[in-house]
Coordinates of C-alpha atoms in Angstrom, one line a residue:
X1 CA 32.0 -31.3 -2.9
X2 CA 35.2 -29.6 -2.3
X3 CA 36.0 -26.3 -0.7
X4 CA 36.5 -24.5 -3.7
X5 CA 33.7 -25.7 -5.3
X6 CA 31.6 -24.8 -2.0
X7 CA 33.2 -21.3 -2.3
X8 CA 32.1 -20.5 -6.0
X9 CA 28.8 -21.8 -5.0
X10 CA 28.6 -19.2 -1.9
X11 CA 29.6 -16.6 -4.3
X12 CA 26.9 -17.5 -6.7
X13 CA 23.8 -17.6 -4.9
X14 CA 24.8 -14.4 -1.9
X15 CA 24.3 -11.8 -5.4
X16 CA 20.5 -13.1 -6.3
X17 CA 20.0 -13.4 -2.4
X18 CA 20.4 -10.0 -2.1
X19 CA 18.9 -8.8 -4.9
X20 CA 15.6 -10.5 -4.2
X21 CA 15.6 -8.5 -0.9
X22 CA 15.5 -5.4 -2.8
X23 CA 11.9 -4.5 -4.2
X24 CA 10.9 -3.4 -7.3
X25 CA 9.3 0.3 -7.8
X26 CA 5.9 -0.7 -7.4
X27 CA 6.0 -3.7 -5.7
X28 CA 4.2 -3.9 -2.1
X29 CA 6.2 -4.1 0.7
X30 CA 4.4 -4.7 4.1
X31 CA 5.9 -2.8 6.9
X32 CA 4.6 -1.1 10.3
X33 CA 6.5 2.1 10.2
X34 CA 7.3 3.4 6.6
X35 CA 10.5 5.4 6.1
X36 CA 11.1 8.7 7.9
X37 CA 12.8 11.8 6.1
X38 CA 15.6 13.6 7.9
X39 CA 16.5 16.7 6.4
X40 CA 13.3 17.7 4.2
X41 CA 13.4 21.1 4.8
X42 CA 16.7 21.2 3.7
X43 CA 16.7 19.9 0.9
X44 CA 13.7 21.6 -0.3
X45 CA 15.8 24.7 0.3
X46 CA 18.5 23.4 -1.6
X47 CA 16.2 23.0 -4.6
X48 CA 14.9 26.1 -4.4
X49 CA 12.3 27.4 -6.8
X50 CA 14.1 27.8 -10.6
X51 CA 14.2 31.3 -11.8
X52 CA 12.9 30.0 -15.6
X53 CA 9.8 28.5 -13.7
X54 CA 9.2 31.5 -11.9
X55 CA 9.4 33.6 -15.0
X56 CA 7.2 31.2 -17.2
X57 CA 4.9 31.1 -13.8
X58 CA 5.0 27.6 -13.9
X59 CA 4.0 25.8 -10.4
X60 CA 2.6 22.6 -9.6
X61 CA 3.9 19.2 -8.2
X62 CA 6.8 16.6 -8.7
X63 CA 5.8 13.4 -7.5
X64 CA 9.0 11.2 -6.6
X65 CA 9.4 7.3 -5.3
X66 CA 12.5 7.1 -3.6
X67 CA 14.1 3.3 -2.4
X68 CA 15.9 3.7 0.7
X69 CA 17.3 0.3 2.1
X70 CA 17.8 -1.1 5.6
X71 CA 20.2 1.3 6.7
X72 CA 17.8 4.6 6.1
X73 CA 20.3 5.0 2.5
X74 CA 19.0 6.9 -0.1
X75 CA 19.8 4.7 -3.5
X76 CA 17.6 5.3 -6.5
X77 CA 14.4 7.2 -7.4
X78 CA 12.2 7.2 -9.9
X79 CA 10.0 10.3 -10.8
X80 CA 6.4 9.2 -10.9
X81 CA 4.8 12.5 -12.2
X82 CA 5.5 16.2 -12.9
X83 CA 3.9 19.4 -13.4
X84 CA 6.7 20.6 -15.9
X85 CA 10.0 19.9 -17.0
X86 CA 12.2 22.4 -15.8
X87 CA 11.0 21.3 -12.3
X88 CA 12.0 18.1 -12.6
X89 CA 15.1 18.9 -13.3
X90 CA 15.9 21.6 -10.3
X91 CA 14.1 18.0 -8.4
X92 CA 16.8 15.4 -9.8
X93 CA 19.8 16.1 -9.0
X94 CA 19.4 16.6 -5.0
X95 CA 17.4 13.5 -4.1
X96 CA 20.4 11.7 -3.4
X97 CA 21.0 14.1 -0.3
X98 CA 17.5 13.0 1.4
X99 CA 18.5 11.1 5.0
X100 CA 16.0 8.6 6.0
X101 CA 15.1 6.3 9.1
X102 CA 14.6 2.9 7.4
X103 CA 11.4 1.7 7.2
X104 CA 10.6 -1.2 10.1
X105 CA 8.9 -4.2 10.0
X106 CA 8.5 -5.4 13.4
X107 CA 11.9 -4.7 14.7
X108 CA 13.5 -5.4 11.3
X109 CA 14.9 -2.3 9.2
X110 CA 14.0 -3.4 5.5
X111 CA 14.2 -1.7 1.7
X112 CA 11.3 0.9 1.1
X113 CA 10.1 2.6 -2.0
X114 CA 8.3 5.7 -0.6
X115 CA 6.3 8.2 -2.3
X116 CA 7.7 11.6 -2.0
X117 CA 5.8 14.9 -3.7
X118 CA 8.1 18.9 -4.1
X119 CA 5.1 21.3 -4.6
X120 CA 6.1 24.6 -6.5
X121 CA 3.2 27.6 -5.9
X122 CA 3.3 31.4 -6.7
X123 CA 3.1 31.7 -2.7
X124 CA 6.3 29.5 -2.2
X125 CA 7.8 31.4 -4.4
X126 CA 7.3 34.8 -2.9
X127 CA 8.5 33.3 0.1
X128 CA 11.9 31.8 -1.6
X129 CA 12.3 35.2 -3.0
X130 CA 12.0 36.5 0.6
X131 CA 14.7 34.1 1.9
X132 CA 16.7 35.1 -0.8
X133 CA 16.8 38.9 0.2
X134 CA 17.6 37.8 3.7
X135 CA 20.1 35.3 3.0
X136 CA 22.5 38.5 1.9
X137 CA 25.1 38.8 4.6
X138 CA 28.3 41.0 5.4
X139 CA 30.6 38.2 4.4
X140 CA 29.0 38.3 0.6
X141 CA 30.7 40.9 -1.3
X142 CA 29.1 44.1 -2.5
X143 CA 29.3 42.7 -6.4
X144 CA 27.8 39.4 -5.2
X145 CA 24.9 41.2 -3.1
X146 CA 24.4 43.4 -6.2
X147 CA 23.6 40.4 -8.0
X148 CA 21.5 38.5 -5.9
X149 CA 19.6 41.6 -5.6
X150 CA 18.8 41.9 -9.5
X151 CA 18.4 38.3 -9.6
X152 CA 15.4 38.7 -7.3
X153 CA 13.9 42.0 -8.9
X154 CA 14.0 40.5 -12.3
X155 CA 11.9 37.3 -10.7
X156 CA 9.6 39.3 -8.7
X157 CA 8.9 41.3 -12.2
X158 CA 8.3 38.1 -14.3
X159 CA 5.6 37.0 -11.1
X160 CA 4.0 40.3 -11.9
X161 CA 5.0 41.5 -7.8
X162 CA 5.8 44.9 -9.4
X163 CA 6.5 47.1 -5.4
X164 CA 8.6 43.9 -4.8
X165 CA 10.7 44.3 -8.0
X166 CA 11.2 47.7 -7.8
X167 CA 12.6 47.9 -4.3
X168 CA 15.2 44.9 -5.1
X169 CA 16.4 46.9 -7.7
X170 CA 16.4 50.1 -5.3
X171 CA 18.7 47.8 -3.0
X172 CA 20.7 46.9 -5.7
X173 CA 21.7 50.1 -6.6
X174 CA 23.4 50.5 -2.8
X175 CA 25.9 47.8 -3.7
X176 CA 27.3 49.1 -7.0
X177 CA 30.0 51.2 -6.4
X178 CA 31.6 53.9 -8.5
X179 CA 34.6 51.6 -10.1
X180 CA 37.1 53.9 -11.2
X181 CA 39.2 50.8 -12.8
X182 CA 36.3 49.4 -14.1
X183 CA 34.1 52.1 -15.1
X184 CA 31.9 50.7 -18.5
X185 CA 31.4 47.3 -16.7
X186 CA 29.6 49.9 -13.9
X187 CA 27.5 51.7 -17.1
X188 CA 26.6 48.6 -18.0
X189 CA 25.1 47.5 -14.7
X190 CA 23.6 50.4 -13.6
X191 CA 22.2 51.0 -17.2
X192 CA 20.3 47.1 -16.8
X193 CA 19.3 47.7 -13.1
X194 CA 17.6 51.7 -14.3
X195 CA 16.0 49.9 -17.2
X196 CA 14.5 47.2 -15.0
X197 CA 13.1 48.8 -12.3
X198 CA 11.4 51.2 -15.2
X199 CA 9.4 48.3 -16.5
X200 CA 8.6 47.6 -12.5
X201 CA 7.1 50.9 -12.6
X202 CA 5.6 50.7 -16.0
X203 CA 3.9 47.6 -14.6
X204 CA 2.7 49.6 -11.6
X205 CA 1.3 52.2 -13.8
X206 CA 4.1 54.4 -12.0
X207 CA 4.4 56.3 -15.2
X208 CA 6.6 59.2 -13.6
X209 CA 9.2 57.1 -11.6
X210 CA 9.4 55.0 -14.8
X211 CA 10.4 57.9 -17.2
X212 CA 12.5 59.2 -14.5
X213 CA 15.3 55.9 -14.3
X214 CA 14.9 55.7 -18.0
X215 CA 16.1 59.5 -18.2
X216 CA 19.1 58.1 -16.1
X217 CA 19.8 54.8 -18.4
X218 CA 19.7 57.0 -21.6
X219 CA 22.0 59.1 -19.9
X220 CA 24.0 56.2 -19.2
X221 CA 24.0 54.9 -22.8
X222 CA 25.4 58.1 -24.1
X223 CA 27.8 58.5 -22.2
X224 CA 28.8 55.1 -21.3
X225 CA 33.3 55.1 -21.3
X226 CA 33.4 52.2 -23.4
X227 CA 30.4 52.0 -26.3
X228 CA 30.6 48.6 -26.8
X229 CA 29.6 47.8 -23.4
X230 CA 26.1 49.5 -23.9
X231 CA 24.4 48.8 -27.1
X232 CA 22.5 50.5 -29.8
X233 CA 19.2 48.4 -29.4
X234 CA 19.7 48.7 -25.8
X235 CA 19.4 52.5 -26.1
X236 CA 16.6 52.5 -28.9
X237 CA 14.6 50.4 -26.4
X238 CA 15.1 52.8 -23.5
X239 CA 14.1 55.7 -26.0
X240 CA 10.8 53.4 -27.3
X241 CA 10.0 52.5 -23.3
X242 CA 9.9 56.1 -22.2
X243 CA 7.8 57.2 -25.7
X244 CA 5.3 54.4 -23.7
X245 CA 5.3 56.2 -20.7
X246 CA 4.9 59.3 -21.9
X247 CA 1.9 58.1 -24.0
X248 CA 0.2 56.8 -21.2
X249 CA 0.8 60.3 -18.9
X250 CA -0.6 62.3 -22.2
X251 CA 2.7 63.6 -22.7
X252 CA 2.1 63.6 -26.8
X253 CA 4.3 65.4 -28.1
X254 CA 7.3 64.4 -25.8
X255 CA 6.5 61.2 -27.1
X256 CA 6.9 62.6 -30.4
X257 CA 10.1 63.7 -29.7
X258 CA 11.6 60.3 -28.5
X259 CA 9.7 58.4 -31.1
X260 CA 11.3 60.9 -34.0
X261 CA 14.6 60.1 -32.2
X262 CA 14.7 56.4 -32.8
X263 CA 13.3 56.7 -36.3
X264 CA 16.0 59.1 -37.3
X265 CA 19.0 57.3 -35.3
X266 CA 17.9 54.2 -35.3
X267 CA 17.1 53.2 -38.6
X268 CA 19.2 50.2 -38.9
X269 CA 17.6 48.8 -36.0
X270 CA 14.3 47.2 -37.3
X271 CA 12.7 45.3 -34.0
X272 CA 12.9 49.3 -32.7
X273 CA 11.8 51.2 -35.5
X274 CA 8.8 48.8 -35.8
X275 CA 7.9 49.9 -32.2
X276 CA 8.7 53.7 -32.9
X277 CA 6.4 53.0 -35.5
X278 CA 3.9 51.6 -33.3
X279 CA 3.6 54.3 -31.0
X280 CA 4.0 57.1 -33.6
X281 CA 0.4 55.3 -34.7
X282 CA -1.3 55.9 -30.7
X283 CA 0.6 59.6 -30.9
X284 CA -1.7 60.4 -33.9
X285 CA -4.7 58.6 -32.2
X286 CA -4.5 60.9 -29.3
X287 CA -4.8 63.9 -31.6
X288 CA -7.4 62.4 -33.0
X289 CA -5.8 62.2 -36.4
X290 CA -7.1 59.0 -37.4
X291 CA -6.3 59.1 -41.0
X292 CA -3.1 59.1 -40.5
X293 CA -2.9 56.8 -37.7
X294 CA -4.8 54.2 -39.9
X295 CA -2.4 54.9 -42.8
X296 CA 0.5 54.5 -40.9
X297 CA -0.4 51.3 -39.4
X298 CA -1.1 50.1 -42.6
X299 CA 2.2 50.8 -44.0
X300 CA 4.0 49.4 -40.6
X301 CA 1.8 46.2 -41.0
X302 CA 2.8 46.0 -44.7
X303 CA 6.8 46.1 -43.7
X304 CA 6.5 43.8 -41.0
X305 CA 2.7 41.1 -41.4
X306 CA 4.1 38.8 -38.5
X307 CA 5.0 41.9 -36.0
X308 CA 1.4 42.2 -33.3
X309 CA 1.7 45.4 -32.2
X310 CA 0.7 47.6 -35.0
X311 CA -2.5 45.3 -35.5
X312 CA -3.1 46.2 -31.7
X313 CA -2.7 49.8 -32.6
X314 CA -4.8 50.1 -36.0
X315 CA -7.2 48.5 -33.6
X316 CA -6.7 50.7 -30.8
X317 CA -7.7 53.3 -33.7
X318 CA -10.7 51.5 -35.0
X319 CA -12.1 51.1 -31.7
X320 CA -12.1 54.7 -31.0
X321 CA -13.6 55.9 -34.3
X322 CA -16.5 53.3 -33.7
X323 CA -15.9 50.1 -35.5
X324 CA -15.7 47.6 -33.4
X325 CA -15.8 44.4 -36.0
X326 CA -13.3 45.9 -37.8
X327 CA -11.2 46.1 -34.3
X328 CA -11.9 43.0 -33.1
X329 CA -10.4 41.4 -36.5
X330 CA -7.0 43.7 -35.6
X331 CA -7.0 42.3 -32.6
X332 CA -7.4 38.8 -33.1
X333 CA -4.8 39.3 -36.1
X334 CA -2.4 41.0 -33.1
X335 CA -3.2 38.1 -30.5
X336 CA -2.5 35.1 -33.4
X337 CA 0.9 36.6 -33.4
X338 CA 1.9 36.2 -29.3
X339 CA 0.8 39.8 -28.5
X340 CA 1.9 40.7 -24.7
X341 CA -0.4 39.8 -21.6
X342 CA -0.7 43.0 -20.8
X343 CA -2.2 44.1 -24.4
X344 CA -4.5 41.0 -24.3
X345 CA -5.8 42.1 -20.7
X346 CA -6.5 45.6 -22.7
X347 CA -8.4 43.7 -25.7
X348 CA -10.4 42.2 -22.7
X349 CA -11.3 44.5 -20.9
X350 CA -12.5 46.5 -24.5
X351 CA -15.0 43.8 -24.8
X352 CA -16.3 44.3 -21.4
X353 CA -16.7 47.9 -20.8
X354 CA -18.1 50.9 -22.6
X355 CA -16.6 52.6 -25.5
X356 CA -15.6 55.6 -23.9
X357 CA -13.0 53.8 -22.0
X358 CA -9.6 56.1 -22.1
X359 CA -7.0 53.8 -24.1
X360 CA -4.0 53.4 -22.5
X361 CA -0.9 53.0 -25.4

């Protein structure tokens, strides 16, 4: 055989030597010392927990199988199982990053699938939150602390960690300045930041401190230097939020007042005139007119069938006049039509306690 021919055959055969040295996902490998990971930590930071996940309140586990060759080499993986979607993908993409010590088979380093599992909980993600907040530094400017900040509150305030939310946003306000060059961009921020740490304090039952920032983002909307950057809905929603709040104190007729103000401002504006409408129906159920409460609800249900909360309402109403059956039907109509938690925790806790409970809107 010649050289050449002895060359080409080399060439041949070193490809399929090497690739029967590499194992398949699942096949077993027997080795003394599997692989050790590096930089686990790390990259567990890196991933992070995603802020979709943490608003859905998804957690569970991703279960990877990672080949690392003979050289401790990350070079493929293959995701095994997963708890949910969106966290295999904040998984995927940082893998490749993981540093190894090769497994060892004797004193041989050799190829290694091994089994590696990211756990997402509600606990790990209070404590990412936490690292967050203290990852803010003097060399991040103030608009980038400002951020981060809100980014955090509004987490916090999907995970239901209502204190939590509301002093991110407090913190937040400390890093927007007064921008004379930019001054609606500044409306606009300060207007989201009032209206979220209101629904922090709505979810603490902090009725007051709630009413109080949305007294300041109304303001804001008014007077905002450039009306675009503010909008309509935005303001309607602020008006129907504090009509809530005022509701729940036993502020009635302030209510009144702000629920009259959408409905005769607003009018173009259906998603808020539904829920002026809403509440108008618990302002007549705490003056116990319950004709017209039951009317109105009616006629709201009539303009909008697929909208829950004025079934929750004419429940609400039905409930307090003594028919339960004809409540419960309301509020099964209201929770076939993705009524809030919070409402369903209300029908709940109707079915479990007496019926002179004090209704909350």
């Amino acid at each position: 055989m010649s050289v050449f021919h002895s060359f080409v055959l080399a060439a041949l055969l070193i490809p399929s030597v090497l690739l029967a040295q590499v194992p398949k996902v699942h096949d077993y490998v027997y080795v003394d010392q599997e692989p050790v990971i590096l930089n686990l930590n790390d990259v567990r930071k890196a991933i992070g927990y995603p802020f979709s996940a943490i608003k859905q309140g998804i957690e569970g586990k991703v279960y990877c199988r990672v080949l690392v060759n003979e050289n401790g080499v990350y070079i493929k993986h293959r995701i095994l199982n997963s708890a949910h979607p969106i966290l295999t993908k904040a998984v995927n993409p940082y893998l490749n990053q993981l540093k190894f010590i090769p497994a060892k088979r004797g004193k041989e380093s050799v190829s290694y699938w091994t089994n590696i599992p990211f756990a997402f909980s509600q606990e790990e993600c209070r404590l990412y939150l936490r690292k967050q907040s203290e990852n803010l530094n003097f060399g991040v400017s103030y608009a980038k602390k400002a951020a981060m900040r809100i980014e955090n509150a509004k987490a916090y305030l999907a995970n239901k960690e209502f204190e939590a939310s509301a002093l991110e946003y407090t913190r937040a306000l400390m890093y927007i300045p007064i921008a004379r060059k930019r001054p609606a961009k500044a409306a606009a921020k300060l207007f989201d930041i009032y209206m979220g740490r209101a629904q922090a304090y709505m979810g603490a039952q902090q009725y007051e401190k709630a009413v109080a920032d949305l007294i300041q983002a109304i303001g804001l909307g008014h007077t905002a230097y450039d009306k675009a950057a503010i909008s309509q809905t935005q303001i309607a929603n602020a008006y129907n939020l504090r009509s809530y709040c005022r509701l729940a104190m036993g502020q009635t007729s302030q209510a009144a007042k702000d629920i009259s103000w959408v409905l005769f401002n607003y009018q173009r504006l259906e998603s808020a005139v539904y829920r002026a409408q809403a509440h108008q129906i618990a302002v007549h159920r705490q003056l116990s007119q319950f004709e017209k409460a039951l009317a109105l609800a009616e006629e709201t249900i009539e303009r909008s069938p697929e909208e829950p909360y004025a079934y929750y309402q004419k429940g609400l109403v039905l409930w307090t006049i003594g028919a339960e059956e004809a409540a419960m039907n309301c509020f099964i109509q209201a929770q076939s039509r993705n009524l809030s938690k919070r409402d369903r925790a209300q029908i709940e806790r109707l079915i479990h306690i007496e019926q002179s409970v004090v209704l909350e809107p």
